[in-house]
């Protein structure tokens, strides 16, 4: 039998990443198309279907080679029906994405949220190393999470499982979060949160390297914070410790409940590598039960932006086999 191909699609607010991926999880071809959010995003599924046809023609791949489309989308989704309740960035509201894209592409479509497909990608081909029990935390402009337990991604009663970014880290007087609450982990451990904390304290540390960096660039990035910390700048070290304390505590609490073998840290902030992992591991060791700690390996994600398309392709593979 001819090798089938999987199609992975990862929808973001400005671009849609797409790929043809083989059954072993190797990317054969990948490309981007712009996300057309005009008219409540009604062109998006058309654009995806057309782009798949164009690329299959260009690459001379017969259309019946494709086993289906796996897709990660932001927002609140019913994973079984592929119905989007709300995806603010894309303009979708009460939109039957799965049905619509199946109609336009003629292929079966499987959908999950973007954080969950990133976790599945890392589990299948990345640092997760096929672990059946895995927690994935993505530290970007927000904090995303995906939990795999017994080999299954957790969805919970109405699709909200894995919202690690909105676990409360500061019960009183925390910073406001995009979700409407205050003191969420996202307000501390996202790139945005790290920059906010670092910037707020600058006036107290006028001599700090971080303040000098701010004076030159008139802004800070989370990368600046980790770089200054590695040069032993006290304020930067304090910020990294504060972030590690709250994120490490959250992860340890989760691990005590879920007993994972891998905890994968991804997203832009994770590019700090050991500078983040080392203080995080220290806090984790303090709050995780010894047997939980001994089994759980804390690692940096390895697939970068490819995690989403690979995890999306895995959705198809799981559903057809
Ligand atoms: Zn929140």
Short mmCIF file of C-alpha atoms and ligand atoms in Angstrom, two decimals:
data_model
loop_
_atom_site.label_atom_id
_atom_site.label_comp_id
_atom_site.label_asym_id
_atom_site.label_seq_id
_atom_site.Cartn_x
_atom_site.Cartn_y
_atom_site.Cartn_z
CA UNK A 1 0.00 0.00 0.00
CA UNK A 2 1.17 3.48 -0.84
CA UNK A 3 2.41 5.57 2.13
CA UNK A 4 -0.28 7.97 3.22
CA UNK A 5 0.53 11.58 4.04
CA UNK A 6 -0.82 13.60 6.94
CA UNK A 7 -1.59 17.31 6.73
CA UNK A 8 -0.72 19.45 9.76
CA UNK A 9 -2.20 22.93 10.12
CA UNK A 10 -1.42 25.39 12.91
CA UNK A 11 -3.52 28.55 12.80
CA UNK A 12 -2.13 31.74 14.32
CA UNK A 13 -3.49 35.27 14.35
CA UNK A 14 -1.29 36.45 11.46
CA UNK A 15 -0.08 33.31 9.67
CA UNK A 16 -1.22 29.74 9.15
CA UNK A 17 1.55 27.18 9.16
CA UNK A 18 0.90 24.12 7.01
CA UNK A 19 2.81 20.92 6.25
CA UNK A 20 2.68 17.54 4.56
CA UNK A 21 4.03 15.01 7.06
CA UNK A 22 4.64 11.29 6.65
CA UNK A 23 3.38 8.57 8.98
CA UNK A 24 6.70 8.63 10.85
CA UNK A 25 6.27 12.29 11.72
CA UNK A 26 8.82 13.63 9.24
CA UNK A 27 7.98 16.89 7.50
CA UNK A 28 7.98 16.46 3.69
CA UNK A 29 7.03 20.03 2.88
CA UNK A 30 6.02 23.04 4.94
CA UNK A 31 4.82 26.52 4.12
CA UNK A 32 2.89 29.50 5.46
CA UNK A 33 -0.15 31.38 4.26
CA UNK A 34 -1.45 34.66 5.75
CA UNK A 35 -4.45 34.48 8.09
CA UNK A 36 -7.32 36.43 6.55
CA UNK A 37 -9.28 37.63 9.57
CA UNK A 38 -11.58 39.92 7.56
CA UNK A 39 -15.34 39.17 7.60
CA UNK A 40 -15.05 37.18 10.84
CA UNK A 41 -12.44 34.85 9.34
CA UNK A 42 -14.85 33.28 6.89
CA UNK A 43 -12.19 32.88 4.15
CA UNK A 44 -9.78 30.90 6.33
CA UNK A 45 -11.06 27.39 5.61
CA UNK A 46 -11.27 28.19 1.88
CA UNK A 47 -7.68 29.44 1.92
CA UNK A 48 -6.48 26.29 3.69
CA UNK A 49 -8.31 23.93 1.29
CA UNK A 50 -7.04 25.83 -1.78
CA UNK A 51 -3.50 25.92 -0.49
CA UNK A 52 -3.51 22.15 0.07
CA UNK A 53 -4.73 21.58 -3.53
CA UNK A 54 -2.12 24.01 -4.93
CA UNK A 55 0.73 22.33 -3.09
CA UNK A 56 -0.36 18.81 -3.95
CA UNK A 57 -0.41 19.82 -7.64
CA UNK A 58 2.95 21.60 -7.45
CA UNK A 59 4.57 18.63 -5.74
CA UNK A 60 2.78 16.10 -7.91
CA UNK A 61 1.19 14.34 -4.93
CA UNK A 62 -2.11 12.61 -5.82
CA UNK A 63 -4.91 13.98 -3.63
CA UNK A 64 -5.90 10.51 -2.43
CA UNK A 65 -2.50 10.21 -0.75
CA UNK A 66 -3.77 12.45 2.06
CA UNK A 67 -5.23 10.70 5.08
CA UNK A 68 -6.73 13.84 6.56
CA UNK A 69 -6.12 17.26 8.06
CA UNK A 70 -5.11 17.79 11.68
CA UNK A 71 -5.48 21.27 12.97
CA UNK A 72 -4.62 23.38 15.97
CA UNK A 73 -6.66 26.50 16.58
CA UNK A 74 -6.61 29.11 19.33
CA UNK A 75 -9.72 29.69 21.40
CA UNK A 76 -12.49 27.62 22.91
CA UNK A 77 -13.23 24.49 20.92
CA UNK A 78 -15.34 21.38 21.14
CA UNK A 79 -12.67 18.88 20.09
CA UNK A 80 -15.12 16.10 19.19
CA UNK A 81 -17.31 18.14 16.89
CA UNK A 82 -14.63 20.62 15.80
CA UNK A 83 -16.97 23.46 16.68
CA UNK A 84 -15.33 26.76 17.62
CA UNK A 85 -17.23 28.65 20.31
CA UNK A 86 -14.94 31.61 20.22
CA UNK A 87 -11.52 32.44 18.75
CA UNK A 88 -11.14 36.17 19.29
CA UNK A 89 -7.92 36.58 17.26
CA UNK A 90 -9.48 35.00 14.18
CA UNK A 91 -12.97 36.47 14.43
CA UNK A 92 -14.63 33.03 14.70
CA UNK A 93 -17.72 32.77 16.82
CA UNK A 94 -19.96 29.69 16.96
CA UNK A 95 -18.30 28.40 13.83
CA UNK A 96 -18.45 24.74 12.68
CA UNK A 97 -14.80 24.64 11.54
CA UNK A 98 -14.53 20.86 11.14
CA UNK A 99 -17.70 20.56 9.01
CA UNK A 100 -16.80 23.58 6.91
CA UNK A 101 -13.22 22.49 6.16
CA UNK A 102 -14.30 18.88 5.46
CA UNK A 103 -16.77 20.20 2.92
CA UNK A 104 -14.20 22.43 1.24
CA UNK A 105 -11.27 20.00 1.29
CA UNK A 106 -13.06 16.66 0.88
CA UNK A 107 -10.81 15.27 3.63
CA UNK A 108 -11.50 14.25 7.24
CA UNK A 109 -10.54 16.99 9.71
CA UNK A 110 -9.46 16.64 13.35
CA UNK A 111 -9.15 19.67 15.62
CA UNK A 112 -7.66 20.48 18.99
CA UNK A 113 -6.44 23.67 20.61
CA UNK A 114 -3.00 25.02 19.79
CA UNK A 115 -1.42 24.30 23.18
CA UNK A 116 -2.61 20.68 23.10
CA UNK A 117 -1.23 19.99 19.62
CA UNK A 118 2.12 21.49 20.68
CA UNK A 119 2.17 19.00 23.57
CA UNK A 120 1.31 16.13 21.19
CA UNK A 121 4.06 17.23 18.79
CA UNK A 122 6.69 17.28 21.53
CA UNK A 123 5.44 13.91 22.77
CA UNK A 124 5.63 12.30 19.29
CA UNK A 125 8.82 13.73 17.81
CA UNK A 126 10.34 16.14 20.35
CA UNK A 127 11.72 16.24 23.88
CA UNK A 128 8.68 14.35 25.17
CA UNK A 129 10.21 11.20 23.70
CA UNK A 130 6.93 9.27 23.40
CA UNK A 131 6.16 9.65 27.08
CA UNK A 132 2.62 8.53 27.96
CA UNK A 133 2.54 10.91 30.92
CA UNK A 134 3.68 14.37 30.02
CA UNK A 135 3.07 17.98 30.92
CA UNK A 136 3.92 20.63 28.33
CA UNK A 137 4.10 24.30 29.28
CA UNK A 138 4.52 26.88 26.52
CA UNK A 139 5.93 30.22 27.67
CA UNK A 140 5.22 32.77 24.95
CA UNK A 141 3.27 36.02 25.01
CA UNK A 142 0.87 33.95 27.14
CA UNK A 143 1.32 30.64 28.95
CA UNK A 144 -0.20 27.60 27.27
CA UNK A 145 -0.43 24.09 28.61
CA UNK A 146 -1.14 20.57 27.45
CA UNK A 147 -1.40 17.46 29.62
CA UNK A 148 -1.02 13.91 28.34
CA UNK A 149 -2.03 11.20 30.77
CA UNK A 150 -1.97 7.48 29.97
CA UNK A 151 -1.17 8.43 26.37
CA UNK A 152 -4.26 10.61 25.99
CA UNK A 153 -4.43 14.37 25.85
CA UNK A 154 -6.67 15.59 28.68
CA UNK A 155 -9.68 17.67 27.64
CA UNK A 156 -11.78 17.62 30.79
CA UNK A 157 -15.55 18.07 31.03
CA UNK A 158 -15.79 20.94 28.57
CA UNK A 159 -12.42 21.20 26.88
CA UNK A 160 -10.67 23.38 29.45
CA UNK A 161 -8.15 20.87 30.83
CA UNK A 162 -4.52 21.95 30.59
CA UNK A 163 -5.10 25.69 31.07
CA UNK A 164 -1.94 25.79 33.17
CA UNK A 165 -1.38 29.49 32.44
CA UNK A 166 -4.49 30.39 34.39
CA UNK A 167 -3.67 28.52 37.57
CA UNK A 168 -3.47 31.17 40.27
CA UNK A 169 0.05 31.93 41.48
CA UNK A 170 -0.66 35.11 43.45
CA UNK A 171 -4.00 34.81 45.30
CA UNK A 172 -4.14 38.43 46.42
CA UNK A 173 -2.97 41.60 44.70
CA UNK A 174 -1.73 39.87 41.56
CA UNK A 175 -1.52 41.55 38.16
CA UNK A 176 -4.59 41.43 35.89
CA UNK A 177 -4.64 38.59 33.34
CA UNK A 178 -6.17 38.49 29.84
CA UNK A 179 -8.67 35.90 31.11
CA UNK A 180 -10.27 38.42 33.47
CA UNK A 181 -8.77 37.02 36.70
CA UNK A 182 -5.73 38.35 38.53
CA UNK A 183 -2.51 36.67 39.64
CA UNK A 184 -2.48 33.87 37.03
CA UNK A 185 0.85 32.12 36.28
CA UNK A 186 0.60 33.77 32.85
CA UNK A 187 1.00 37.21 34.46
CA UNK A 188 4.40 36.10 35.82
CA UNK A 189 5.97 33.43 33.60
CA UNK A 190 4.97 34.62 30.10
CA UNK A 191 7.42 36.80 28.16
CA UNK A 192 5.00 39.67 28.80
CA UNK A 193 4.90 38.91 32.52
CA UNK A 194 8.69 38.67 32.87
CA UNK A 195 9.13 42.01 31.10
CA UNK A 196 6.43 43.63 33.25
CA UNK A 197 8.03 42.46 36.51
CA UNK A 198 11.53 43.46 35.37
CA UNK A 199 10.40 46.90 34.21
CA UNK A 200 8.35 47.65 37.34
CA UNK A 201 11.40 47.24 39.57
CA UNK A 202 13.90 49.21 37.51
CA UNK A 203 13.64 52.44 39.53
CA UNK A 204 14.72 50.54 42.65
CA UNK A 205 17.87 49.33 40.89
CA UNK A 206 19.21 52.37 38.94
CA UNK A 207 22.71 50.88 38.77
CA UNK A 208 21.59 47.52 37.41
CA UNK A 209 22.67 46.18 34.05
CA UNK A 210 19.01 45.69 33.29
CA UNK A 211 18.37 49.40 33.82
CA UNK A 212 21.28 50.27 31.51
CA UNK A 213 19.83 47.95 28.87
CA UNK A 214 16.48 49.67 29.28
CA UNK A 215 18.09 53.11 28.89
CA UNK A 216 19.66 52.07 25.59
CA UNK A 217 16.64 50.30 24.04
CA UNK A 218 13.82 52.13 25.89
CA UNK A 219 12.27 48.71 26.48
CA UNK A 220 13.18 45.24 27.75
CA UNK A 221 12.66 41.71 26.46
CA UNK A 222 12.57 38.47 28.45
CA UNK A 223 15.82 37.58 26.67
CA UNK A 224 17.46 40.71 28.18
CA UNK A 225 16.41 39.54 31.64
CA UNK A 226 18.00 36.09 31.25
CA UNK A 227 21.13 37.54 29.65
CA UNK A 228 21.64 40.07 32.45
CA UNK A 229 20.98 37.33 35.02
CA UNK A 230 23.73 35.21 33.47
CA UNK A 231 26.06 38.18 34.03
CA UNK A 232 25.07 38.12 37.72
CA UNK A 233 23.10 41.38 37.56
CA UNK A 234 21.28 41.29 40.91
CA UNK A 235 17.91 42.67 39.77
CA UNK A 236 17.82 40.32 36.78
CA UNK A 237 18.75 37.38 39.02
CA UNK A 238 15.93 38.35 41.40
CA UNK A 239 13.40 38.45 38.54
CA UNK A 240 14.48 35.02 37.26
CA UNK A 241 14.24 33.64 40.83
CA UNK A 242 10.76 35.11 41.27
CA UNK A 243 9.56 33.70 37.94
CA UNK A 244 11.13 30.30 38.70
CA UNK A 245 9.55 30.21 42.16
CA UNK A 246 6.01 30.67 40.87
CA UNK A 247 6.36 28.55 37.74
CA UNK A 248 8.29 25.82 39.57
CA UNK A 249 5.69 25.68 42.33
CA UNK A 250 2.87 25.42 39.79
CA UNK A 251 4.62 22.66 37.88
CA UNK A 252 5.49 20.76 41.07
CA UNK A 253 1.87 20.94 42.25
CA UNK A 254 0.69 19.65 38.89
CA UNK A 255 3.30 16.90 38.95
CA UNK A 256 2.22 15.79 42.43
CA UNK A 257 -1.28 15.30 41.00
CA UNK A 258 -0.33 13.81 37.62
CA UNK A 259 3.00 11.98 38.16
CA UNK A 260 4.46 12.71 34.70
CA UNK A 261 7.72 11.27 33.36
CA UNK A 262 8.42 14.35 31.22
CA UNK A 263 7.80 18.02 31.80
CA UNK A 264 8.49 19.91 28.58
CA UNK A 265 9.06 23.67 28.69
CA UNK A 266 8.53 25.36 25.32
CA UNK A 267 7.78 28.73 23.76
CA UNK A 268 10.01 31.76 23.16
CA UNK A 269 11.00 32.14 26.84
CA UNK A 270 12.36 28.56 26.87
CA UNK A 271 15.16 29.67 24.54
CA UNK A 272 16.86 30.77 27.78
CA UNK A 273 17.66 27.06 28.15
CA UNK A 274 19.71 26.18 31.23
CA UNK A 275 19.38 29.74 32.56
CA UNK A 276 15.71 28.99 33.09
CA UNK A 277 15.87 25.23 33.64
CA UNK A 278 18.38 25.32 36.48
CA UNK A 279 16.50 27.62 38.90
CA UNK A 280 13.22 25.98 37.86
CA UNK A 281 14.56 22.51 38.68
CA UNK A 282 15.67 23.73 42.10
CA UNK A 283 12.18 24.99 42.98
CA UNK A 284 10.61 21.88 41.46
CA UNK A 285 12.79 19.63 43.62
CA UNK A 286 11.70 21.54 46.70
CA UNK A 287 7.94 21.13 46.13
CA UNK A 288 7.59 17.82 44.26
CA UNK A 289 7.22 14.61 46.27
CA UNK A 290 10.51 12.67 46.19
CA UNK A 291 9.10 9.78 44.12
CA UNK A 292 7.39 12.24 41.76
CA UNK A 293 10.62 14.22 41.44
CA UNK A 294 12.74 11.13 40.77
CA UNK A 295 10.54 10.06 37.86
CA UNK A 296 9.93 13.47 36.26
CA UNK A 297 12.48 14.83 33.83
CA UNK A 298 12.33 18.58 33.23
CA UNK A 299 13.39 19.36 29.65
CA UNK A 300 13.35 22.20 27.12
CA UNK A 301 11.13 21.62 24.05
CA UNK A 302 13.04 20.71 20.91
CA UNK A 303 10.65 21.26 17.99
CA UNK A 304 10.24 25.04 18.22
CA UNK A 305 7.51 26.28 15.87
CA UNK A 306 7.17 22.85 14.28
CA UNK A 307 5.56 21.31 17.40
CA UNK A 308 2.08 22.46 16.31
CA UNK A 309 2.05 21.04 12.78
CA UNK A 310 3.61 17.76 13.94
CA UNK A 311 1.10 17.40 16.78
CA UNK A 312 -1.72 18.25 14.37
CA UNK A 313 -0.52 15.49 12.03
CA UNK A 314 -0.42 13.08 14.99
CA UNK A 315 -4.15 13.79 15.56
CA UNK A 316 -4.89 12.46 12.08
CA UNK A 317 -2.64 9.42 12.52
CA UNK A 318 -4.29 8.50 15.83
CA UNK A 319 -7.77 8.86 14.42
CA UNK A 320 -7.23 6.77 11.31
CA UNK A 321 -5.24 3.92 12.83
ZN1 LIG B 1 -5.55 34.12 33.51
#
